[in-house]
């Protein structure tokens, strides 16, 4: 055990005298610190016996009382003031505050050197430091034994909790959810506080932050080295607390476990993204892919294809982590700003996806894939649903359940409209490598202005006129006619909904 302030007073050769705050003599001293800075509480971590010759000590009653409060709030064990040196007269407010808070203030007799007190504290805490060193060795040995046994992360956290004498949980900072599957969720109050704190301190690296207490337990968040998206949360008896040094060692051990886990997840993600790329591009042997999906725990008859976007790209890149945490088998691919996911459908699927992708998420979900023979249809359904989610600014849109857009209730409706009106133009573009559909879209978006369209596309005005006349000839429609104008506008919007979402818009074409 560490030496207390009262035990320091009882050491004869130190000749320390209690001035005030005698009820706090039981406070433990972990170290000594000498400071004459104006705000000494900013330079301590808790448990120090602070010594000063009083050169920067405030003179007013209010400032002296505030000094005591700040030191007590910072966890300082006590204050020693050099007698007959530079300290101004201590006020009644100072003494009263010290007594009320149980914050001990001692006189250090002149000419006793401060270093003599430091040596006494060091000698008294030598055994405690030995115990701390042994505990540190055990903490780092946990990761070796954990890896050798291949145990679950929950077992490692339980072992760390026993060493530190508190409850330990690791969570995702963006959502407050448990980082490892099979571990206890945080209390909602703490979970919400983690998310709020993470939003407020995105540019802060390193440190520990207080969280709302739950019942009779004090909660604290500690950053995990090299893993800014995760946090270590401890819940402990506020009368005992957690050793901050040991807590940092525990955070380092958790960082090692996180790194190993993320290497495994990255390997799985790359394998899955390669497989999903083949499926989306139609380059697959159905029997072989079915077997691969079965090995991953995915069944086409109960899976859906998801197309999603978020204004927070890092959330899309980490989407596979969240799916793993919820023990959902998956294939995940992110390209050209869109996340594509094959995942089992279920009552919680929408919630998992939306929480992982954040408040700016727009998510389109296909019907159940069923057979891999209709996988390309599922891809178009997911893209269709995503387009509706984006246009209606809703988080999740499921194919077939959303309100039809511009009178089109399905991919089939959109395809029929495109084939009936735009097919000659699409075929011409493909055969001549031209840009008639793109020019028509720009022309309509720019209120049929030749000049604005030319500027938007960086081409000559005469080129725009030639292309639009070509579109009118191919479609047998006149853009000066209202009926023809509305048909062409609807056909272009339908074609936009049918564009493949994973290729550059200037190079993509409607599905056929």
Coordinates of C-alpha atoms in Angstrom, one line a residue:
X1 CA 0.0 0.0 0.0
X2 CA 1.1 3.6 -0.6
X3 CA 2.0 5.8 2.3
X4 CA -0.7 8.2 3.5
X5 CA -0.3 11.9 4.3
X6 CA -0.9 11.1 8.0
X7 CA 2.0 8.6 7.9
X8 CA 4.3 11.2 6.5
X9 CA 3.4 13.5 9.4
X10 CA 4.3 10.7 11.8
X11 CA 7.9 10.4 10.4
X12 CA 9.9 12.2 13.1
X13 CA 12.8 13.6 11.1
X14 CA 10.5 15.3 8.6
X15 CA 8.9 17.5 11.4
X16 CA 5.8 18.2 9.3
X17 CA 3.0 20.1 11.0
X18 CA -0.7 19.8 10.1
X19 CA -2.2 23.2 9.3
X20 CA -5.7 22.3 8.1
X21 CA -7.8 19.5 6.5
X22 CA -6.9 16.9 9.2
X23 CA -9.8 14.7 8.2
X24 CA -8.0 13.9 4.9
X25 CA -4.8 12.6 6.4
X26 CA -5.8 9.1 5.2
X27 CA -5.2 10.2 1.6
X28 CA -2.6 8.0 -0.1
X29 CA 0.5 9.5 -1.6
X30 CA 1.8 7.9 -4.8
X31 CA 4.5 10.5 -5.6
X32 CA 5.7 13.9 -4.7
X33 CA 5.8 17.0 -7.0
X34 CA 7.3 20.4 -6.5
X35 CA 5.7 23.4 -8.3
X36 CA 5.5 27.1 -8.1
X37 CA 3.4 27.6 -11.2
X38 CA 0.2 29.7 -10.9
X39 CA -2.1 26.7 -11.7
X40 CA -0.3 23.7 -10.3
X41 CA -3.4 21.4 -10.6
X42 CA -2.8 21.3 -14.4
X43 CA 0.5 19.4 -14.0
X44 CA -0.6 16.5 -11.8
X45 CA -2.2 13.1 -12.6
X46 CA -3.6 12.4 -9.1
X47 CA -2.1 11.0 -5.8
X48 CA 0.8 13.5 -5.6
X49 CA 1.9 15.3 -2.5
X50 CA 2.4 18.8 -3.9
X51 CA 5.2 21.0 -2.3
X52 CA 5.6 24.7 -2.9
X53 CA 7.6 27.6 -1.4
X54 CA 4.6 29.9 -2.1
X55 CA 6.1 32.2 -4.6
X56 CA 3.1 32.1 -6.9
X57 CA 0.5 31.5 -4.2
X58 CA -2.6 33.7 -4.6
X59 CA -3.3 36.4 -2.0
X60 CA -7.1 36.9 -2.1
X61 CA -9.4 34.7 -0.1
X62 CA -11.4 33.6 -3.1
X63 CA -8.4 32.6 -5.2
X64 CA -6.9 30.7 -2.2
X65 CA -10.2 28.8 -1.7
X66 CA -10.3 28.1 -5.5
X67 CA -6.8 26.7 -5.4
X68 CA -7.8 24.2 -2.7
X69 CA -10.8 23.1 -4.7
X70 CA -8.9 22.7 -7.9
X71 CA -6.2 20.6 -6.2
X72 CA -8.8 18.4 -4.5
X73 CA -10.6 17.9 -7.8
X74 CA -7.4 16.9 -9.5
X75 CA -6.8 14.2 -6.9
X76 CA -3.8 15.7 -5.2
X77 CA -3.2 13.9 -1.9
X78 CA -2.1 17.0 0.0
X79 CA -0.3 20.3 -0.1
X80 CA 3.0 21.1 1.7
X81 CA 4.0 24.8 2.1
X82 CA 7.6 25.9 2.9
X83 CA 7.3 27.7 6.3
X84 CA 8.8 31.2 6.6
X85 CA 9.5 31.4 2.8
X86 CA 7.4 33.3 0.2
X87 CA 3.8 32.2 0.9
X88 CA 1.4 35.1 1.7
X89 CA -0.8 34.9 4.7
X90 CA -3.3 32.0 4.5
X91 CA -6.9 33.3 4.7
X92 CA -9.8 32.0 6.8
X93 CA -11.5 31.0 3.5
X94 CA -8.5 28.9 2.6
X95 CA -8.6 27.1 5.9
X96 CA -12.4 26.6 5.9
X97 CA -12.3 25.1 2.4
X98 CA -9.5 22.8 3.2
X99 CA -11.3 21.5 6.3
X100 CA -14.6 21.1 4.4
X101 CA -13.0 19.1 1.6
X102 CA -10.8 17.1 3.9
X103 CA -7.8 18.3 1.9
X104 CA -4.7 18.2 4.1
X105 CA -2.3 21.2 4.2
X106 CA 1.0 20.8 6.0
X107 CA 3.8 23.2 7.0
X108 CA 7.3 22.1 5.9
X109 CA 9.8 23.4 8.5
X110 CA 12.7 25.4 7.3
X111 CA 15.4 24.3 6.4
X112 CA 14.1 20.8 5.6
X113 CA 14.8 20.2 1.9
X114 CA 11.9 19.1 -0.1
X115 CA 13.9 16.2 -1.5
X116 CA 13.9 14.6 2.0
X117 CA 10.1 14.2 1.8
X118 CA 10.4 12.8 -1.8
X119 CA 12.9 10.2 -0.6
X120 CA 10.6 9.2 2.3
X121 CA 7.7 8.7 -0.1
X122 CA 9.8 6.8 -2.6
X123 CA 11.1 4.4 0.2
X124 CA 7.6 4.0 1.6
X125 CA 6.1 3.1 -1.9
X126 CA 8.9 0.8 -3.0
X127 CA 6.8 -2.3 -2.1
X128 CA 3.8 -0.9 -3.9
X129 CA 5.9 -0.2 -7.0
X130 CA 7.1 -3.8 -6.8
X131 CA 3.5 -5.0 -6.8
X132 CA 2.7 -2.7 -9.7
X133 CA 5.6 -4.1 -11.7
X134 CA 4.5 -7.7 -11.1
X135 CA 0.9 -6.7 -12.1
X136 CA 2.3 -5.1 -15.3
X137 CA 4.2 -8.3 -16.2
X138 CA 1.0 -10.3 -15.7
X139 CA -1.0 -7.9 -17.9
X140 CA 1.3 -8.3 -20.8
X141 CA 1.5 -12.1 -20.3
X142 CA -2.2 -12.2 -20.8
X143 CA -1.9 -11.5 -24.5
X144 CA 0.6 -14.3 -24.9
X145 CA -1.6 -16.9 -23.1
X146 CA -4.7 -15.6 -24.9
X147 CA -3.1 -16.0 -28.3
X148 CA -1.7 -19.4 -27.5
X149 CA -5.1 -20.7 -26.4
X150 CA -7.0 -19.0 -29.3
X151 CA -9.5 -17.8 -26.8
X152 CA -12.3 -15.3 -27.5
X153 CA -11.6 -11.6 -27.0
X154 CA -14.2 -11.6 -24.2
X155 CA -11.9 -13.9 -22.2
X156 CA -9.0 -11.4 -22.5
X157 CA -11.2 -8.6 -21.3
X158 CA -12.4 -10.6 -18.3
X159 CA -8.8 -11.4 -17.4
X160 CA -7.8 -7.7 -17.7
X161 CA -10.7 -6.8 -15.5
X162 CA -9.6 -9.1 -12.8
X163 CA -6.1 -7.7 -12.8
X164 CA -7.3 -4.1 -12.6
X165 CA -10.2 -4.8 -10.2
X166 CA -12.9 -3.2 -12.4
X167 CA -15.2 -3.9 -15.3
X168 CA -13.7 -3.4 -18.8
X169 CA -15.5 -3.0 -22.1
X170 CA -14.2 -2.1 -25.5
X171 CA -16.5 -0.2 -27.8
X172 CA -16.7 1.4 -31.2
X173 CA -16.5 5.2 -30.7
X174 CA -18.8 6.1 -33.6
X175 CA -21.7 4.0 -32.4
X176 CA -21.0 3.1 -28.8
X177 CA -21.6 -0.6 -29.6
X178 CA -19.3 -3.4 -28.3
X179 CA -16.2 -3.8 -30.5
X180 CA -16.0 -7.5 -30.0
X181 CA -18.9 -9.9 -30.6
X182 CA -20.1 -11.7 -27.5
X183 CA -19.1 -9.0 -25.1
X184 CA -21.5 -7.1 -22.8
X185 CA -23.1 -3.9 -24.3
X186 CA -22.5 -0.6 -22.5
X187 CA -25.3 0.9 -20.5
X188 CA -27.2 3.2 -22.9
X189 CA -26.3 6.3 -20.9
X190 CA -22.6 5.5 -21.2
X191 CA -22.9 4.4 -24.8
X192 CA -24.5 7.8 -25.8
X193 CA -21.9 9.6 -23.8
X194 CA -19.1 7.8 -25.7
X195 CA -20.6 8.8 -29.0
X196 CA -21.1 12.5 -27.9
X197 CA -17.6 12.6 -26.5
X198 CA -16.1 11.1 -29.7
X199 CA -17.9 13.7 -31.8
X200 CA -16.6 16.6 -29.6
X201 CA -13.0 15.4 -29.4
X202 CA -12.3 14.0 -32.9
X203 CA -9.0 15.9 -33.0
X204 CA -7.9 14.8 -29.6
X205 CA -5.4 11.9 -29.4
X206 CA -4.6 10.2 -26.2
X207 CA -6.0 10.7 -22.7
X208 CA -8.7 9.6 -20.4
X209 CA -12.2 11.2 -20.1
X210 CA -14.9 10.9 -17.5
X211 CA -18.2 9.5 -18.4
X212 CA -21.6 9.5 -16.5
X213 CA -21.7 7.3 -13.5
X214 CA -24.0 4.2 -13.5
X215 CA -25.4 3.4 -10.1
X216 CA -22.5 3.2 -7.7
X217 CA -19.8 2.8 -10.4
X218 CA -17.6 5.5 -11.9
X219 CA -17.1 5.2 -15.7
X220 CA -14.1 6.4 -17.6
X221 CA -13.1 6.3 -21.3
X222 CA -9.4 5.7 -22.3
X223 CA -8.1 6.0 -25.8
X224 CA -6.5 2.9 -27.3
X225 CA -3.1 3.4 -29.0
X226 CA -3.2 3.2 -32.8
X227 CA -7.0 2.6 -32.9
X228 CA -8.7 5.9 -32.9
X229 CA -12.1 4.3 -33.7
X230 CA -12.1 2.2 -30.5
X231 CA -12.2 3.1 -26.9
X232 CA -11.6 1.3 -23.6
X233 CA -14.3 1.9 -21.0
X234 CA -13.8 1.1 -17.3
X235 CA -16.5 0.9 -14.6
X236 CA -15.1 0.9 -11.0
X237 CA -15.8 1.7 -7.4
X238 CA -15.2 5.4 -7.1
X239 CA -13.7 5.0 -3.6
X240 CA -11.0 2.7 -5.0
X241 CA -10.6 3.9 -8.6
X242 CA -8.3 2.4 -11.2
X243 CA -4.5 2.7 -11.3
X244 CA -4.0 5.0 -14.3
X245 CA -0.6 3.5 -15.2
X246 CA -1.9 0.0 -15.2
X247 CA -4.9 1.2 -17.2
X248 CA -2.5 2.5 -20.0
X249 CA -0.8 -0.9 -20.0
X250 CA -4.2 -2.6 -20.4
X251 CA -5.1 -0.3 -23.3
X252 CA -1.8 -1.3 -25.0
X253 CA -2.7 -5.0 -24.6
X254 CA -6.2 -4.3 -26.0
X255 CA -4.5 -2.5 -28.9
X256 CA -2.5 -5.6 -29.7
X257 CA -5.7 -7.7 -29.7
X258 CA -7.4 -5.2 -32.0
X259 CA -4.5 -5.2 -34.4
X260 CA -4.6 -9.0 -34.7
X261 CA -8.3 -9.0 -35.1
X262 CA -8.3 -6.3 -37.8
X263 CA -5.6 -8.2 -39.8
X264 CA -7.9 -11.2 -39.8
X265 CA -10.9 -9.1 -40.8
X266 CA -9.0 -7.4 -43.6
X267 CA -8.0 -10.7 -45.0
X268 CA -11.7 -11.8 -44.9
X269 CA -12.8 -8.5 -46.4
X270 CA -10.4 -8.8 -49.4
X271 CA -11.5 -12.4 -50.1
X272 CA -15.1 -11.4 -50.0
X273 CA -14.7 -8.2 -52.1
X274 CA -13.0 -10.3 -54.8
X275 CA -15.8 -12.8 -54.8
X276 CA -18.5 -10.1 -54.8
X277 CA -16.7 -8.3 -57.7
X278 CA -16.9 -11.4 -59.8
X279 CA -20.6 -11.8 -59.0
X280 CA -21.5 -8.2 -59.8
X281 CA -19.6 -8.4 -63.1
X282 CA -21.3 -11.7 -64.0
X283 CA -18.0 -13.7 -64.0
X284 CA -19.0 -16.6 -61.8
X285 CA -19.6 -20.3 -61.9
X286 CA -22.9 -20.6 -60.0
X287 CA -22.1 -24.0 -58.4
X288 CA -18.6 -22.9 -57.3
X289 CA -19.9 -19.6 -55.9
X290 CA -22.7 -21.3 -54.1
X291 CA -20.2 -23.5 -52.4
X292 CA -18.0 -20.6 -51.4
X293 CA -21.0 -18.7 -50.0
X294 CA -22.0 -21.8 -48.0
X295 CA -18.5 -21.9 -46.5
X296 CA -19.0 -18.2 -45.4
X297 CA -22.5 -19.0 -43.9
X298 CA -24.4 -17.1 -46.7
X299 CA -27.4 -18.6 -48.3
X300 CA -28.7 -16.9 -51.5
X301 CA -32.3 -17.8 -50.7
X302 CA -32.2 -15.8 -47.5
X303 CA -29.7 -13.0 -48.5
X304 CA -30.2 -9.6 -49.9
X305 CA -27.9 -7.3 -51.8
X306 CA -27.3 -3.8 -50.4
X307 CA -26.1 -0.7 -52.2
X308 CA -25.2 2.2 -49.8
X309 CA -23.6 5.5 -49.7
X310 CA -22.5 7.8 -46.8
X311 CA -20.9 11.2 -46.6
X312 CA -18.5 9.7 -44.2
X313 CA -16.3 7.5 -46.4
X314 CA -14.4 6.0 -43.5
X315 CA -17.7 4.5 -42.2
X316 CA -18.2 2.6 -45.5
X317 CA -14.6 1.3 -45.4
X318 CA -15.2 0.0 -41.9
X319 CA -18.7 -1.4 -42.6
X320 CA -17.4 -5.0 -42.6
X321 CA -16.2 -4.5 -39.0
X322 CA -19.7 -3.7 -37.8
X323 CA -21.2 -6.7 -39.7
X324 CA -18.6 -8.9 -38.0
X325 CA -19.4 -7.5 -34.6
X326 CA -23.1 -8.4 -35.1
X327 CA -22.0 -11.9 -36.2
X328 CA -23.5 -11.4 -39.6
X329 CA -21.8 -13.3 -42.5
X330 CA -21.1 -11.0 -45.4
X331 CA -19.5 -10.1 -48.6
X332 CA -18.5 -6.4 -48.7
X333 CA -17.1 -4.3 -51.6
X334 CA -16.5 -0.5 -51.7
X335 CA -15.8 1.1 -55.0
X336 CA -16.6 4.4 -56.8
X337 CA -18.1 5.8 -53.6
X338 CA -20.7 3.0 -53.1
X339 CA -20.7 0.1 -50.7
X340 CA -22.0 -3.2 -52.0
X341 CA -22.9 -5.8 -49.4
X342 CA -24.4 -9.3 -49.6
X343 CA -25.8 -10.1 -46.2
X344 CA -28.5 -12.3 -44.6
X345 CA -31.8 -10.5 -44.3
X346 CA -33.5 -10.2 -40.9
X347 CA -35.3 -7.9 -38.6
X348 CA -32.1 -6.2 -37.5
X349 CA -30.4 -5.8 -40.8
X350 CA -31.6 -2.3 -41.5
X351 CA -30.6 -1.1 -38.0
X352 CA -27.1 -2.6 -38.2
X353 CA -26.4 -1.0 -41.6
X354 CA -27.8 2.5 -40.7
X355 CA -26.0 2.7 -37.4
X356 CA -22.7 1.6 -39.0
X357 CA -22.9 4.1 -41.9
X358 CA -24.1 7.0 -39.7
X359 CA -26.7 9.8 -40.0
X360 CA -25.9 10.6 -43.7
X361 CA -26.4 7.0 -44.9
X362 CA -28.6 6.2 -47.9
X363 CA -29.2 2.5 -48.2
X364 CA -30.9 0.5 -51.0
X365 CA -31.8 -3.1 -50.3
X366 CA -32.9 -5.7 -53.0
X367 CA -35.4 -8.4 -52.7
X368 CA -34.1 -11.8 -51.4
X369 CA -31.6 -13.0 -54.0
X370 CA -33.1 -16.5 -54.1
X371 CA -31.1 -18.0 -56.9
X372 CA -27.7 -16.8 -58.0
X373 CA -29.1 -16.9 -61.6
X374 CA -31.0 -13.7 -60.8
X375 CA -28.1 -12.0 -59.0
X376 CA -27.8 -9.3 -61.7
X377 CA -31.5 -8.5 -61.1
X378 CA -30.8 -8.1 -57.4
X379 CA -27.9 -5.7 -58.2
X380 CA -30.3 -3.6 -60.3
X381 CA -32.9 -3.7 -57.5
X382 CA -30.4 -2.5 -54.9
X383 CA -29.3 0.3 -57.2
X384 CA -32.9 1.3 -57.9
X385 CA -33.7 1.3 -54.1
X386 CA -30.6 3.4 -53.4
X387 CA -31.6 5.9 -56.0
X388 CA -35.0 6.2 -54.4
X389 CA -33.5 6.6 -50.9
X390 CA -31.2 9.4 -52.2
X391 CA -34.0 11.2 -54.1
X392 CA -36.4 11.0 -51.2
X393 CA -33.7 11.6 -48.6
X394 CA -34.7 8.5 -46.6
X395 CA -32.1 6.3 -44.8
X396 CA -33.3 2.9 -46.0
X397 CA -35.3 2.0 -49.1
X398 CA -36.3 -1.6 -49.9
X399 CA -37.0 -2.6 -53.5
X400 CA -40.7 -3.1 -54.0
X401 CA -41.8 -1.4 -50.7
X402 CA -40.9 2.2 -51.6
X403 CA -43.4 4.6 -53.2
X404 CA -42.9 4.4 -57.0
X405 CA -40.8 7.2 -58.4
X406 CA -42.2 9.2 -61.4
X407 CA -44.8 6.4 -61.9
X408 CA -42.2 3.6 -62.2
X409 CA -42.7 0.9 -59.7
X410 CA -39.9 -1.5 -60.6
X411 CA -36.8 -2.0 -62.6
X412 CA -38.9 -3.7 -65.3
X413 CA -41.0 -0.6 -65.7
X414 CA -37.9 1.6 -66.0
X415 CA -36.3 -0.8 -68.5
X416 CA -39.5 -0.8 -70.7
X417 CA -39.6 3.0 -70.8
X418 CA -35.9 3.2 -71.7
X419 CA -36.2 0.6 -74.4
X420 CA -39.3 2.2 -75.9
X421 CA -37.9 5.8 -76.1
X422 CA -34.1 5.9 -75.7
X423 CA -33.0 2.5 -77.2
X424 CA -32.1 4.0 -80.6
X425 CA -30.0 6.7 -79.0
X426 CA -28.3 4.2 -76.7
X427 CA -27.5 1.9 -79.6
X428 CA -26.1 4.8 -81.6
X429 CA -23.9 5.9 -78.6
X430 CA -22.6 2.3 -78.3
X431 CA -21.9 1.9 -82.0
X432 CA -20.3 5.3 -82.6
X433 CA -18.8 5.9 -79.1
X434 CA -20.7 9.2 -79.0
X435 CA -22.4 11.1 -76.1
X436 CA -25.9 11.7 -77.2
X437 CA -27.6 10.5 -74.0
X438 CA -25.2 12.5 -71.8
X439 CA -25.8 15.6 -74.0
X440 CA -29.6 15.2 -73.8
X441 CA -29.4 14.9 -70.0
X442 CA -27.2 18.1 -69.7
X443 CA -29.6 19.9 -72.1
X444 CA -32.6 19.1 -70.0
X445 CA -30.8 19.9 -66.7
X446 CA -29.8 23.3 -68.1
X447 CA -33.4 24.3 -69.0
X448 CA -32.8 23.6 -72.7
X449 CA -30.2 26.4 -73.0
X450 CA -27.7 25.8 -75.9
X451 CA -25.1 28.0 -74.3
X452 CA -25.4 26.7 -70.7
X453 CA -25.2 23.1 -72.0
X454 CA -22.2 23.9 -74.1
X455 CA -20.4 25.5 -71.1
X456 CA -21.4 22.6 -68.7
X457 CA -20.0 20.0 -71.2
X458 CA -17.0 22.1 -72.4
X459 CA -18.0 21.8 -76.0
X460 CA -19.1 24.2 -78.8
X461 CA -22.7 25.4 -78.9
X462 CA -23.0 24.1 -82.5
X463 CA -22.0 20.6 -81.3
X464 CA -24.8 20.7 -78.7
X465 CA -27.3 21.7 -81.4
X466 CA -26.1 18.9 -83.7
X467 CA -26.4 16.3 -81.0
X468 CA -29.9 17.3 -79.9
X469 CA -31.1 17.3 -83.5
X470 CA -29.7 13.8 -83.8
X471 CA -31.6 12.7 -80.7
X472 CA -34.8 14.1 -82.1
X473 CA -34.3 12.3 -85.3
X474 CA -33.5 8.9 -83.7
X475 CA -36.4 9.1 -81.3
X476 CA -38.9 10.7 -83.7
X477 CA -39.6 13.3 -81.0
X478 CA -39.5 17.1 -81.0
X479 CA -38.2 18.8 -77.8
X480 CA -40.3 21.8 -78.6
X481 CA -43.4 19.6 -78.0
X482 CA -44.4 19.2 -74.3
X483 CA -45.4 15.6 -74.7
X484 CA -42.1 14.7 -76.3
X485 CA -40.2 16.7 -73.8
X486 CA -41.8 14.9 -70.8
X487 CA -41.3 11.5 -72.4
X488 CA -37.6 12.1 -73.0
X489 CA -37.1 13.6 -69.5
X490 CA -38.7 10.5 -67.9
X491 CA -36.7 8.2 -70.1
X492 CA -33.4 9.8 -69.1
X493 CA -34.3 9.7 -65.4
X494 CA -35.3 6.0 -65.7
X495 CA -32.0 5.3 -67.5
X496 CA -30.2 7.0 -64.7
X497 CA -31.8 4.7 -62.2
X498 CA -30.7 1.7 -64.2
X499 CA -27.0 2.8 -64.5
X500 CA -24.7 0.4 -62.8
X501 CA -23.6 2.1 -59.5
X502 CA -20.0 0.8 -59.6
X503 CA -18.7 2.4 -62.8
X504 CA -18.0 6.0 -63.9
X505 CA -21.2 7.6 -65.0
X506 CA -19.6 8.9 -68.2
X507 CA -18.7 5.3 -69.2
X508 CA -21.7 3.3 -67.8
X509 CA -24.8 2.2 -69.7
X510 CA -28.2 1.0 -68.8
X511 CA -28.7 -2.7 -68.0
X512 CA -30.2 -4.7 -70.7

